[in-house]
């Protein structure tokens, strides 16, 4: 239990920040799933369009430090390979 006023405030702030980070993590995963769904459908144009949108989201979230930049790069690389593999 937080005893000082500062500790109580930090506890309040951490709850709010945790909820914000959770929503960013959800957006990250959703962006990846959108690209995978477009790849599954086999539509290369749609897959490329969703990939470009997803890269913006993934980079923005990695810049905020919610995910490590290498994790973001790994996901982008794998998604790019899947989009390029479409005939």
PDB file of N, CA, C and O in Angstrom:
ATOM      1  N   UNK A   1       0.848  -1.185   0.000  1.00  0.00           N
ATOM      2  CA  UNK A   1       0.000   0.000   0.000  1.00  0.00           C
ATOM      3  C   UNK A   1       0.886   1.239   0.000  1.00  0.00           C
ATOM      4  O   UNK A   1       1.841   1.351   0.762  1.00  0.00           O
ATOM      5  N   UNK A   2       0.529   2.172  -0.868  1.00  0.00           N
ATOM      6  CA  UNK A   2       1.301   3.413  -0.968  1.00  0.00           C
ATOM      7  C   UNK A   2       1.006   4.295   0.232  1.00  0.00           C
ATOM      8  O   UNK A   2      -0.142   4.559   0.563  1.00  0.00           O
ATOM      9  N   UNK A   3       2.071   4.758   0.882  1.00  0.00           N
ATOM     10  CA  UNK A   3       1.894   5.556   2.101  1.00  0.00           C
ATOM     11  C   UNK A   3       2.041   7.052   1.863  1.00  0.00           C
ATOM     12  O   UNK A   3       1.322   7.836   2.470  1.00  0.00           O
ATOM     13  N   UNK A   4       2.947   7.447   0.996  1.00  0.00           N
ATOM     14  CA  UNK A   4       3.145   8.878   0.772  1.00  0.00           C
ATOM     15  C   UNK A   4       2.240   9.368  -0.356  1.00  0.00           C
ATOM     16  O   UNK A   4       1.745   8.587  -1.172  1.00  0.00           O
ATOM     17  N   UNK A   5       2.034  10.652  -0.411  1.00  0.00           N
ATOM     18  CA  UNK A   5       1.211  11.241  -1.465  1.00  0.00           C
ATOM     19  C   UNK A   5       1.835  10.964  -2.828  1.00  0.00           C
ATOM     20  O   UNK A   5       1.129  10.675  -3.807  1.00  0.00           O
ATOM     21  N   UNK A   6       3.152  11.046  -2.894  1.00  0.00           N
ATOM     22  CA  UNK A   6       3.847  10.791  -4.153  1.00  0.00           C
ATOM     23  C   UNK A   6       3.628   9.356  -4.625  1.00  0.00           C
ATOM     24  O   UNK A   6       3.367   9.116  -5.804  1.00  0.00           O
ATOM     25  N   UNK A   7       3.701   8.404  -3.689  1.00  0.00           N
ATOM     26  CA  UNK A   7       3.525   7.003  -4.039  1.00  0.00           C
ATOM     27  C   UNK A   7       2.090   6.725  -4.484  1.00  0.00           C
ATOM     28  O   UNK A   7       1.854   5.944  -5.407  1.00  0.00           O
ATOM     29  N   UNK A   8       1.135   7.401  -3.829  1.00  0.00           N
ATOM     30  CA  UNK A   8      -0.273   7.234  -4.229  1.00  0.00           C
ATOM     31  C   UNK A   8      -0.492   7.760  -5.641  1.00  0.00           C
ATOM     32  O   UNK A   8      -1.171   7.135  -6.460  1.00  0.00           O
ATOM     33  N   UNK A   9       0.101   8.892  -5.944  1.00  0.00           N
ATOM     34  CA  UNK A   9      -0.033   9.473  -7.283  1.00  0.00           C
ATOM     35  C   UNK A   9       0.614   8.571  -8.334  1.00  0.00           C
ATOM     36  O   UNK A   9       0.046   8.347  -9.408  1.00  0.00           O
ATOM     37  N   UNK A  10       1.808   8.066  -8.023  1.00  0.00           N
ATOM     38  CA  UNK A  10       2.488   7.176  -8.964  1.00  0.00           C
ATOM     39  C   UNK A  10       1.669   5.911  -9.198  1.00  0.00           C
ATOM     40  O   UNK A  10       1.645   5.375 -10.315  1.00  0.00           O
ATOM     41  N   UNK A  11       0.991   5.411  -8.174  1.00  0.00           N
ATOM     42  CA  UNK A  11       0.150   4.225  -8.329  1.00  0.00           C
ATOM     43  C   UNK A  11      -1.013   4.533  -9.274  1.00  0.00           C
ATOM     44  O   UNK A  11      -1.368   3.715 -10.126  1.00  0.00           O
ATOM     45  N   UNK A  12      -1.616   5.717  -9.105  1.00  0.00           N
ATOM     46  CA  UNK A  12      -2.706   6.121 -10.005  1.00  0.00           C
ATOM     47  C   UNK A  12      -2.210   6.242 -11.441  1.00  0.00           C
ATOM     48  O   UNK A  12      -2.852   5.776 -12.378  1.00  0.00           O
ATOM     49  N   UNK A  13      -1.043   6.858 -11.589  1.00  0.00           N
ATOM     50  CA  UNK A  13      -0.487   7.052 -12.925  1.00  0.00           C
ATOM     51  C   UNK A  13      -0.149   5.721 -13.593  1.00  0.00           C
ATOM     52  O   UNK A  13      -0.362   5.553 -14.798  1.00  0.00           O
ATOM     53  N   UNK A  14       0.373   4.789 -12.812  1.00  0.00           N
ATOM     54  CA  UNK A  14       0.770   3.507 -13.398  1.00  0.00           C
ATOM     55  C   UNK A  14      -0.441   2.717 -13.885  1.00  0.00           C
ATOM     56  O   UNK A  14      -0.363   2.020 -14.901  1.00  0.00           O
ATOM     57  N   UNK A  15      -1.574   2.836 -13.184  1.00  0.00           N
ATOM     58  CA  UNK A  15      -2.794   2.159 -13.626  1.00  0.00           C
ATOM     59  C   UNK A  15      -3.241   2.722 -14.970  1.00  0.00           C
ATOM     60  O   UNK A  15      -3.578   1.979 -15.903  1.00  0.00           O
ATOM     61  N   UNK A  16      -3.224   4.033 -15.088  1.00  0.00           N
ATOM     62  CA  UNK A  16      -3.626   4.690 -16.323  1.00  0.00           C
ATOM     63  C   UNK A  16      -2.678   4.342 -17.468  1.00  0.00           C
ATOM     64  O   UNK A  16      -3.116   4.024 -18.587  1.00  0.00           O
ATOM     65  N   UNK A  17      -1.376   4.356 -17.204  1.00  0.00           N
ATOM     66  CA  UNK A  17      -0.384   4.053 -18.236  1.00  0.00           C
ATOM     67  C   UNK A  17      -0.462   2.600 -18.671  1.00  0.00           C
ATOM     68  O   UNK A  17      -0.299   2.288 -19.850  1.00  0.00           O
ATOM     69  N   UNK A  18      -0.755   1.704 -17.729  1.00  0.00           N
ATOM     70  CA  UNK A  18      -0.864   0.286 -18.053  1.00  0.00           C
ATOM     71  C   UNK A  18      -2.027   0.055 -19.007  1.00  0.00           C
ATOM     72  O   UNK A  18      -1.927  -0.717 -19.970  1.00  0.00           O
ATOM     73  N   UNK A  19      -3.151   0.725 -18.765  1.00  0.00           N
ATOM     74  CA  UNK A  19      -4.313   0.600 -19.644  1.00  0.00           C
ATOM     75  C   UNK A  19      -3.995   1.142 -21.042  1.00  0.00           C
ATOM     76  O   UNK A  19      -4.382   0.547 -22.053  1.00  0.00           O
ATOM     77  N   UNK A  20      -3.273   2.245 -21.102  1.00  0.00           N
ATOM     78  CA  UNK A  20      -2.895   2.832 -22.393  1.00  0.00           C
ATOM     79  C   UNK A  20      -1.973   1.894 -23.159  1.00  0.00           C
ATOM     80  O   UNK A  20      -2.159   1.664 -24.357  1.00  0.00           O
ATOM     81  N   UNK A  21      -0.966   1.336 -22.467  1.00  0.00           N
ATOM     82  CA  UNK A  21      -0.040   0.406 -23.110  1.00  0.00           C
ATOM     83  C   UNK A  21      -0.767  -0.846 -23.590  1.00  0.00           C
ATOM     84  O   UNK A  21      -0.436  -1.394 -24.644  1.00  0.00           O
ATOM     85  N   UNK A  22      -1.756  -1.307 -22.819  1.00  0.00           N
ATOM     86  CA  UNK A  22      -2.521  -2.490 -23.216  1.00  0.00           C
ATOM     87  C   UNK A  22      -3.266  -2.227 -24.520  1.00  0.00           C
ATOM     88  O   UNK A  22      -3.324  -3.089 -25.404  1.00  0.00           O
ATOM     89  N   UNK A  23      -3.825  -1.028 -24.667  1.00  0.00           N
ATOM     90  CA  UNK A  23      -4.539  -0.715 -25.903  1.00  0.00           C
ATOM     91  C   UNK A  23      -3.573  -0.620 -27.079  1.00  0.00           C
ATOM     92  O   UNK A  23      -3.909  -1.021 -28.200  1.00  0.00           O
ATOM     93  N   UNK A  24      -2.364  -0.131 -26.842  1.00  0.00           N
ATOM     94  CA  UNK A  24      -1.364  -0.076 -27.906  1.00  0.00           C
ATOM     95  C   UNK A  24      -0.910  -1.480 -28.314  1.00  0.00           C
ATOM     96  O   UNK A  24      -0.728  -1.757 -29.505  1.00  0.00           O
ATOM     97  N   UNK A  25      -0.742  -2.362 -27.323  1.00  0.00           N
ATOM     98  CA  UNK A  25      -0.373  -3.748 -27.642  1.00  0.00           C
ATOM     99  C   UNK A  25      -1.462  -4.411 -28.471  1.00  0.00           C
ATOM    100  O   UNK A  25      -1.182  -5.161 -29.411  1.00  0.00           O
ATOM    101  N   UNK A  26      -2.721  -4.133 -28.147  1.00  0.00           N
ATOM    102  CA  UNK A  26      -3.838  -4.689 -28.906  1.00  0.00           C
ATOM    103  C   UNK A  26      -3.818  -4.175 -30.338  1.00  0.00           C
ATOM    104  O   UNK A  26      -4.032  -4.934 -31.284  1.00  0.00           O
ATOM    105  N   UNK A  27      -3.547  -2.881 -30.516  1.00  0.00           N
ATOM    106  CA  UNK A  27      -3.475  -2.306 -31.862  1.00  0.00           C
ATOM    107  C   UNK A  27      -2.343  -2.943 -32.664  1.00  0.00           C
ATOM    108  O   UNK A  27      -2.493  -3.193 -33.870  1.00  0.00           O
ATOM    109  N   UNK A  28      -1.223  -3.205 -32.014  1.00  0.00           N
ATOM    110  CA  UNK A  28      -0.073  -3.859 -32.653  1.00  0.00           C
ATOM    111  C   UNK A  28      -0.479  -5.227 -33.185  1.00  0.00           C
ATOM    112  O   UNK A  28      -0.238  -5.554 -34.357  1.00  0.00           O
ATOM    113  N   UNK A  29      -1.104  -6.016 -32.327  1.00  0.00           N
ATOM    114  CA  UNK A  29      -1.505  -7.373 -32.724  1.00  0.00           C
ATOM    115  C   UNK A  29      -2.573  -7.347 -33.807  1.00  0.00           C
ATOM    116  O   UNK A  29      -2.566  -8.176 -34.725  1.00  0.00           O
ATOM    117  N   UNK A  30      -3.501  -6.411 -33.707  1.00  0.00           N
ATOM    118  CA  UNK A  30      -4.565  -6.302 -34.694  1.00  0.00           C
ATOM    119  C   UNK A  30      -3.992  -5.936 -36.058  1.00  0.00           C
ATOM    120  O   UNK A  30      -4.433  -6.465 -37.087  1.00  0.00           O
ATOM    121  N   UNK A  31      -3.010  -5.043 -36.087  1.00  0.00           N
ATOM    122  CA  UNK A  31      -2.385  -4.647 -37.347  1.00  0.00           C
ATOM    123  C   UNK A  31      -1.739  -5.856 -38.024  1.00  0.00           C
ATOM    124  O   UNK A  31      -1.848  -6.026 -39.246  1.00  0.00           O
ATOM    125  N   UNK A  32      -1.084  -6.689 -37.238  1.00  0.00           N
ATOM    126  CA  UNK A  32      -0.444  -7.886 -37.780  1.00  0.00           C
ATOM    127  C   UNK A  32      -1.495  -8.842 -38.327  1.00  0.00           C
ATOM    128  O   UNK A  32      -1.360  -9.391 -39.425  1.00  0.00           O
ATOM    129  N   UNK A  33      -2.573  -9.025 -37.577  1.00  0.00           N
ATOM    130  CA  UNK A  33      -3.625  -9.952 -38.004  1.00  0.00           C
ATOM    131  C   UNK A  33      -4.310  -9.494 -39.286  1.00  0.00           C
ATOM    132  O   UNK A  33      -4.705 -10.310 -40.119  1.00  0.00           O
ATOM    133  N   UNK A  34      -4.443  -8.180 -39.461  1.00  0.00           N
ATOM    134  CA  UNK A  34      -5.057  -7.664 -40.687  1.00  0.00           C
ATOM    135  C   UNK A  34      -4.236  -8.046 -41.911  1.00  0.00           C
ATOM    136  O   UNK A  34      -4.783  -8.448 -42.941  1.00  0.00           O
ATOM    137  N   UNK A  35      -2.916  -7.923 -41.802  1.00  0.00           N
ATOM    138  CA  UNK A  35      -2.055  -8.281 -42.927  1.00  0.00           C
ATOM    139  C   UNK A  35      -2.130  -9.778 -43.187  1.00  0.00           C
ATOM    140  O   UNK A  35      -2.267 -10.215 -44.337  1.00  0.00           O
ATOM    141  N   UNK A  36      -2.079 -10.571 -42.129  1.00  0.00           N
ATOM    142  CA  UNK A  36      -2.146 -12.024 -42.296  1.00  0.00           C
ATOM    143  C   UNK A  36      -3.463 -12.447 -42.939  1.00  0.00           C
ATOM    144  O   UNK A  36      -3.494 -13.348 -43.780  1.00  0.00           O
ATOM    145  N   UNK A  37      -4.533 -11.782 -42.571  1.00  0.00           N
ATOM    146  CA  UNK A  37      -5.842 -12.096 -43.142  1.00  0.00           C
ATOM    147  C   UNK A  37      -5.870 -11.756 -44.634  1.00  0.00           C
ATOM    148  O   UNK A  37      -6.411 -12.511 -45.446  1.00  0.00           O
ATOM    149  N   UNK A  38      -5.269 -10.617 -45.010  1.00  0.00           N
ATOM    150  CA  UNK A  38      -5.207 -10.225 -46.420  1.00  0.00           C
ATOM    151  C   UNK A  38      -4.345 -11.210 -47.214  1.00  0.00           C
ATOM    152  O   UNK A  38      -4.666 -11.535 -48.358  1.00  0.00           O
ATOM    153  N   UNK A  39      -3.276 -11.699 -46.595  1.00  0.00           N
ATOM    154  CA  UNK A  39      -2.408 -12.673 -47.263  1.00  0.00           C
ATOM    155  C   UNK A  39      -3.167 -13.987 -47.451  1.00  0.00           C
ATOM    156  O   UNK A  39      -3.089 -14.616 -48.510  1.00  0.00           O
ATOM    157  N   UNK A  40      -3.916 -14.391 -46.429  1.00  0.00           N
ATOM    158  CA  UNK A  40      -4.701 -15.630 -46.519  1.00  0.00           C
ATOM    159  C   UNK A  40      -5.721 -15.551 -47.651  1.00  0.00           C
ATOM    160  O   UNK A  40      -5.988 -16.539 -48.322  1.00  0.00           O
ATOM    161  N   UNK A  41      -6.284 -14.352 -47.841  1.00  0.00           N
ATOM    162  CA  UNK A  41      -7.275 -14.167 -48.900  1.00  0.00           C
ATOM    163  C   UNK A  41      -6.634 -14.255 -50.277  1.00  0.00           C
ATOM    164  O   UNK A  41      -7.322 -14.526 -51.263  1.00  0.00           O
ATOM    165  N   UNK A  42      -5.323 -14.008 -50.360  1.00  0.00           N
ATOM    166  CA  UNK A  42      -4.614 -14.134 -51.619  1.00  0.00           C
ATOM    167  C   UNK A  42      -4.641 -12.888 -52.495  1.00  0.00           C
ATOM    168  O   UNK A  42      -4.181 -12.925 -53.629  1.00  0.00           O
ATOM    169  N   UNK A  43      -5.158 -11.794 -51.973  1.00  0.00           N
ATOM    170  CA  UNK A  43      -5.221 -10.547 -52.740  1.00  0.00           C
ATOM    171  C   UNK A  43      -3.956  -9.739 -52.473  1.00  0.00           C
ATOM    172  O   UNK A  43      -3.810  -9.144 -51.402  1.00  0.00           O
ATOM    173  N   UNK A  44      -3.053  -9.720 -53.456  1.00  0.00           N
ATOM    174  CA  UNK A  44      -1.750  -9.078 -53.245  1.00  0.00           C
ATOM    175  C   UNK A  44      -1.876  -7.569 -53.061  1.00  0.00           C
ATOM    176  O   UNK A  44      -1.209  -6.988 -52.211  1.00  0.00           O
ATOM    177  N   UNK A  45      -2.752  -6.928 -53.842  1.00  0.00           N
ATOM    178  CA  UNK A  45      -2.907  -5.471 -53.737  1.00  0.00           C
ATOM    179  C   UNK A  45      -3.422  -5.083 -52.353  1.00  0.00           C
ATOM    180  O   UNK A  45      -2.917  -4.147 -51.732  1.00  0.00           O
ATOM    181  N   UNK A  46      -4.428  -5.814 -51.871  1.00  0.00           N
ATOM    182  CA  UNK A  46      -4.977  -5.529 -50.542  1.00  0.00           C
ATOM    183  C   UNK A  46      -3.941  -5.823 -49.462  1.00  0.00           C
ATOM    184  O   UNK A  46      -3.831  -5.088 -48.475  1.00  0.00           O
ATOM    185  N   UNK A  47      -3.178  -6.887 -49.653  1.00  0.00           N
ATOM    186  CA  UNK A  47      -2.157  -7.252 -48.671  1.00  0.00           C
ATOM    187  C   UNK A  47      -1.083  -6.168 -48.596  1.00  0.00           C
ATOM    188  O   UNK A  47      -0.638  -5.801 -47.504  1.00  0.00           O
ATOM    189  N   UNK A  48      -0.675  -5.641 -49.738  1.00  0.00           N
ATOM    190  CA  UNK A  48       0.336  -4.590 -49.751  1.00  0.00           C
ATOM    191  C   UNK A  48      -0.185  -3.318 -49.092  1.00  0.00           C
ATOM    192  O   UNK A  48       0.537  -2.652 -48.355  1.00  0.00           O
ATOM    193  N   UNK A  49      -1.449  -2.989 -49.360  1.00  0.00           N
ATOM    194  CA  UNK A  49      -2.037  -1.782 -48.773  1.00  0.00           C
ATOM    195  C   UNK A  49      -2.131  -1.912 -47.256  1.00  0.00           C
ATOM    196  O   UNK A  49      -1.757  -0.983 -46.519  1.00  0.00           O
ATOM    197  N   UNK A  50      -2.617  -3.056 -46.782  1.00  0.00           N
ATOM    198  CA  UNK A  50      -2.720  -3.244 -45.337  1.00  0.00           C
ATOM    199  C   UNK A  50      -1.340  -3.332 -44.693  1.00  0.00           C
ATOM    200  O   UNK A  50      -1.157  -2.890 -43.557  1.00  0.00           O
ATOM    201  N   UNK A  51      -0.359  -3.876 -45.417  1.00  0.00           N
ATOM    202  CA  UNK A  51       0.998  -3.946 -44.895  1.00  0.00           C
ATOM    203  C   UNK A  51       1.552  -2.540 -44.664  1.00  0.00           C
ATOM    204  O   UNK A  51       2.138  -2.259 -43.616  1.00  0.00           O
ATOM    205  N   UNK A  52       1.356  -1.649 -45.635  1.00  0.00           N
ATOM    206  CA  UNK A  52       1.857  -0.280 -45.492  1.00  0.00           C
ATOM    207  C   UNK A  52       1.219   0.420 -44.300  1.00  0.00           C
ATOM    208  O   UNK A  52       1.896   1.122 -43.543  1.00  0.00           O
ATOM    209  N   UNK A  53      -0.076   0.231 -44.109  1.00  0.00           N
ATOM    210  CA  UNK A  53      -0.762   0.836 -42.960  1.00  0.00           C
ATOM    211  C   UNK A  53      -0.249   0.230 -41.645  1.00  0.00           C
ATOM    212  O   UNK A  53      -0.056   0.932 -40.658  1.00  0.00           O
ATOM    213  N   UNK A  54      -0.062  -1.080 -41.656  1.00  0.00           N
ATOM    214  CA  UNK A  54       0.375  -1.768 -40.441  1.00  0.00           C
ATOM    215  C   UNK A  54       1.787  -1.363 -40.034  1.00  0.00           C
ATOM    216  O   UNK A  54       2.079  -1.266 -38.843  1.00  0.00           O
ATOM    217  N   UNK A  55       2.656  -1.137 -41.009  1.00  0.00           N
ATOM    218  CA  UNK A  55       4.035  -0.739 -40.702  1.00  0.00           C
ATOM    219  C   UNK A  55       4.037   0.581 -39.946  1.00  0.00           C
ATOM    220  O   UNK A  55       4.793   0.763 -38.989  1.00  0.00           O
ATOM    221  N   UNK A  56       3.163   1.512 -40.350  1.00  0.00           N
ATOM    222  CA  UNK A  56       3.080   2.796 -39.658  1.00  0.00           C
ATOM    223  C   UNK A  56       2.687   2.583 -38.195  1.00  0.00           C
ATOM    224  O   UNK A  56       3.271   3.173 -37.283  1.00  0.00           O
ATOM    225  N   UNK A  57       1.693   1.728 -37.979  1.00  0.00           N
ATOM    226  CA  UNK A  57       1.209   1.470 -36.621  1.00  0.00           C
ATOM    227  C   UNK A  57       2.300   0.784 -35.797  1.00  0.00           C
ATOM    228  O   UNK A  57       2.572   1.175 -34.649  1.00  0.00           O
ATOM    229  N   UNK A  58       2.922  -0.231 -36.380  1.00  0.00           N
ATOM    230  CA  UNK A  58       3.960  -0.993 -35.667  1.00  0.00           C
ATOM    231  C   UNK A  58       5.126  -0.080 -35.281  1.00  0.00           C
ATOM    232  O   UNK A  58       5.614  -0.121 -34.144  1.00  0.00           O
ATOM    233  N   UNK A  59       5.567   0.773 -36.219  1.00  0.00           N
ATOM    234  CA  UNK A  59       6.678   1.687 -35.922  1.00  0.00           C
ATOM    235  C   UNK A  59       6.312   2.691 -34.840  1.00  0.00           C
ATOM    236  O   UNK A  59       7.119   3.000 -33.960  1.00  0.00           O
ATOM    237  N   UNK A  60       5.097   3.219 -34.907  1.00  0.00           N
ATOM    238  CA  UNK A  60       4.666   4.213 -33.927  1.00  0.00           C
ATOM    239  C   UNK A  60       4.673   3.598 -32.522  1.00  0.00           C
ATOM    240  O   UNK A  60       5.124   4.232 -31.553  1.00  0.00           O
ATOM    241  N   UNK A  61       4.200   2.363 -32.403  1.00  0.00           N
ATOM    242  CA  UNK A  61       4.140   1.709 -31.097  1.00  0.00           C
ATOM    243  C   UNK A  61       5.546   1.363 -30.598  1.00  0.00           C
ATOM    244  O   UNK A  61       5.842   1.506 -29.405  1.00  0.00           O
ATOM    245  N   UNK A  62       6.429   0.949 -31.514  1.00  0.00           N
ATOM    246  CA  UNK A  62       7.809   0.640 -31.117  1.00  0.00           C
ATOM    247  C   UNK A  62       8.534   1.910 -30.674  1.00  0.00           C
ATOM    248  O   UNK A  62       9.335   1.873 -29.739  1.00  0.00           O
ATOM    249  N   UNK A  63       8.243   3.039 -31.334  1.00  0.00           N
ATOM    250  CA  UNK A  63       8.877   4.300 -30.943  1.00  0.00           C
ATOM    251  C   UNK A  63       8.494   4.704 -29.525  1.00  0.00           C
ATOM    252  O   UNK A  63       9.273   5.363 -28.835  1.00  0.00           O
ATOM    253  N   UNK A  64       7.310   4.334 -29.102  1.00  0.00           N
ATOM    254  CA  UNK A  64       6.852   4.683 -27.756  1.00  0.00           C
ATOM    255  C   UNK A  64       7.438   3.756 -26.697  1.00  0.00           C
ATOM    256  O   UNK A  64       7.261   3.978 -25.510  1.00  0.00           O
ATOM    257  N   UNK A  65       8.090   2.688 -27.134  1.00  0.00           N
ATOM    258  CA  UNK A  65       8.737   1.789 -26.190  1.00  0.00           C
ATOM    259  C   UNK A  65       7.839   0.704 -25.639  1.00  0.00           C
ATOM    260  O   UNK A  65       8.226  -0.005 -24.710  1.00  0.00           O
ATOM    261  N   UNK A  66       6.662   0.552 -26.205  1.00  0.00           N
ATOM    262  CA  UNK A  66       5.765  -0.511 -25.734  1.00  0.00           C
ATOM    263  C   UNK A  66       6.338  -1.861 -26.137  1.00  0.00           C
ATOM    264  O   UNK A  66       6.305  -2.820 -25.361  1.00  0.00           O
ATOM    265  N   UNK A  67       6.870  -1.941 -27.354  1.00  0.00           N
ATOM    266  CA  UNK A  67       7.587  -3.123 -27.819  1.00  0.00           C
ATOM    267  C   UNK A  67       8.989  -2.697 -28.217  1.00  0.00           C
ATOM    268  O   UNK A  67       9.208  -1.558 -28.635  1.00  0.00           O
ATOM    269  N   UNK A  68       9.926  -3.609 -28.133  1.00  0.00           N
ATOM    270  CA  UNK A  68      11.301  -3.325 -28.527  1.00  0.00           C
ATOM    271  C   UNK A  68      11.364  -3.137 -30.040  1.00  0.00           C
ATOM    272  O   UNK A  68      10.592  -3.758 -30.782  1.00  0.00           O
ATOM    273  N   UNK A  69      12.262  -2.290 -30.481  1.00  0.00           N
ATOM    274  CA  UNK A  69      12.386  -2.008 -31.921  1.00  0.00           C
ATOM    275  C   UNK A  69      12.733  -3.267 -32.707  1.00  0.00           C
ATOM    276  O   UNK A  69      12.289  -3.428 -33.847  1.00  0.00           O
ATOM    277  N   UNK A  70      13.520  -4.161 -32.125  1.00  0.00           N
ATOM    278  CA  UNK A  70      13.878  -5.398 -32.830  1.00  0.00           C
ATOM    279  C   UNK A  70      12.659  -6.299 -33.003  1.00  0.00           C
ATOM    280  O   UNK A  70      12.533  -6.984 -34.019  1.00  0.00           O
ATOM    281  N   UNK A  71      11.776  -6.313 -32.032  1.00  0.00           N
ATOM    282  CA  UNK A  71      10.555  -7.110 -32.152  1.00  0.00           C
ATOM    283  C   UNK A  71       9.698  -6.556 -33.285  1.00  0.00           C
ATOM    284  O   UNK A  71       9.154  -7.311 -34.094  1.00  0.00           O
ATOM    285  N   UNK A  72       9.596  -5.238 -33.350  1.00  0.00           N
ATOM    286  CA  UNK A  72       8.820  -4.604 -34.428  1.00  0.00           C
ATOM    287  C   UNK A  72       9.449  -4.929 -35.784  1.00  0.00           C
ATOM    288  O   UNK A  72       8.740  -5.277 -36.736  1.00  0.00           O
ATOM    289  N   UNK A  73      10.775  -4.836 -35.862  1.00  0.00           N
ATOM    290  CA  UNK A  73      11.475  -5.125 -37.115  1.00  0.00           C
ATOM    291  C   UNK A  73      11.270  -6.577 -37.528  1.00  0.00           C
ATOM    292  O   UNK A  73      11.085  -6.873 -38.723  1.00  0.00           O
ATOM    293  N   UNK A  74      11.291  -7.478 -36.568  1.00  0.00           N
ATOM    294  CA  UNK A  74      11.095  -8.906 -36.855  1.00  0.00           C
ATOM    295  C   UNK A  74       9.711  -9.149 -37.440  1.00  0.00           C
ATOM    296  O   UNK A  74       9.554  -9.844 -38.447  1.00  0.00           O
ATOM    297  N   UNK A  75       8.693  -8.542 -36.836  1.00  0.00           N
ATOM    298  CA  UNK A  75       7.327  -8.718 -37.333  1.00  0.00           C
ATOM    299  C   UNK A  75       7.167  -8.110 -38.725  1.00  0.00           C
ATOM    300  O   UNK A  75       6.540  -8.716 -39.607  1.00  0.00           O
ATOM    301  N   UNK A  76       7.725  -6.924 -38.921  1.00  0.00           N
ATOM    302  CA  UNK A  76       7.629  -6.284 -40.240  1.00  0.00           C
ATOM    303  C   UNK A  76       8.312  -7.136 -41.306  1.00  0.00           C
ATOM    304  O   UNK A  76       7.788  -7.295 -42.413  1.00  0.00           O
ATOM    305  N   UNK A  77       9.465  -7.695 -40.979  1.00  0.00           N
ATOM    306  CA  UNK A  77      10.202  -8.521 -41.919  1.00  0.00           C
ATOM    307  C   UNK A  77       9.405  -9.761 -42.308  1.00  0.00           C
ATOM    308  O   UNK A  77       9.316 -10.110 -43.489  1.00  0.00           O
ATOM    309  N   UNK A  78       8.825 -10.411 -41.344  1.00  0.00           N
ATOM    310  CA  UNK A  78       8.061 -11.635 -41.617  1.00  0.00           C
ATOM    311  C   UNK A  78       6.804 -11.330 -42.418  1.00  0.00           C
ATOM    312  O   UNK A  78       6.434 -12.089 -43.318  1.00  0.00           O
ATOM    313  N   UNK A  79       6.142 -10.224 -42.070  1.00  0.00           N
ATOM    314  CA  UNK A  79       4.942  -9.837 -42.829  1.00  0.00           C
ATOM    315  C   UNK A  79       5.309  -9.485 -44.259  1.00  0.00           C
ATOM    316  O   UNK A  79       4.615  -9.869 -45.208  1.00  0.00           O
ATOM    317  N   UNK A  80       6.412  -8.764 -44.425  1.00  0.00           N
ATOM    318  CA  UNK A  80       6.857  -8.375 -45.762  1.00  0.00           C
ATOM    319  C   UNK A  80       7.152  -9.612 -46.604  1.00  0.00           C
ATOM    320  O   UNK A  80       6.791  -9.660 -47.782  1.00  0.00           O
ATOM    321  N   UNK A  81       7.789 -10.598 -46.025  1.00  0.00           N
ATOM    322  CA  UNK A  81       8.111 -11.829 -46.746  1.00  0.00           C
ATOM    323  C   UNK A  81       6.841 -12.541 -47.192  1.00  0.00           C
ATOM    324  O   UNK A  81       6.768 -13.071 -48.312  1.00  0.00           O
ATOM    325  N   UNK A  82       5.829 -12.541 -46.337  1.00  0.00           N
ATOM    326  CA  UNK A  82       4.569 -13.207 -46.683  1.00  0.00           C
ATOM    327  C   UNK A  82       3.847 -12.462 -47.800  1.00  0.00           C
ATOM    328  O   UNK A  82       3.252 -13.095 -48.689  1.00  0.00           O
ATOM    329  N   UNK A  83       3.895 -11.137 -47.759  1.00  0.00           N
ATOM    330  CA  UNK A  83       3.240 -10.349 -48.802  1.00  0.00           C
ATOM    331  C   UNK A  83       3.980 -10.555 -50.133  1.00  0.00           C
ATOM    332  O   UNK A  83       3.338 -10.732 -51.174  1.00  0.00           O
ATOM    333  N   UNK A  84       5.309 -10.568 -50.103  1.00  0.00           N
ATOM    334  CA  UNK A  84       6.087 -10.746 -51.330  1.00  0.00           C
ATOM    335  C   UNK A  84       5.912 -12.145 -51.921  1.00  0.00           C
ATOM    336  O   UNK A  84       6.068 -12.335 -53.130  1.00  0.00           O
ATOM    337  N   UNK A  85       5.629 -13.128 -51.072  1.00  0.00           N
ATOM    338  CA  UNK A  85       5.491 -14.508 -51.536  1.00  0.00           C
ATOM    339  C   UNK A  85       4.201 -14.728 -52.318  1.00  0.00           C
ATOM    340  O   UNK A  85       4.066 -15.732 -53.024  1.00  0.00           O
ATOM    341  N   UNK A  86       3.249 -13.788 -52.211  1.00  0.00           N
ATOM    342  CA  UNK A  86       2.006 -13.942 -52.981  1.00  0.00           C
ATOM    343  C   UNK A  86       2.315 -13.838 -54.466  1.00  0.00           C
ATOM    344  O   UNK A  86       3.062 -12.970 -54.897  1.00  0.00           O
ATOM    345  N   UNK A  87       1.695 -14.722 -55.236  1.00  0.00           N
ATOM    346  CA  UNK A  87       1.955 -14.719 -56.688  1.00  0.00           C
ATOM    347  C   UNK A  87       1.065 -13.717 -57.409  1.00  0.00           C
ATOM    348  O   UNK A  87      -0.006 -13.407 -57.020  1.00  0.00           O
TER     349      UNK A  87
END
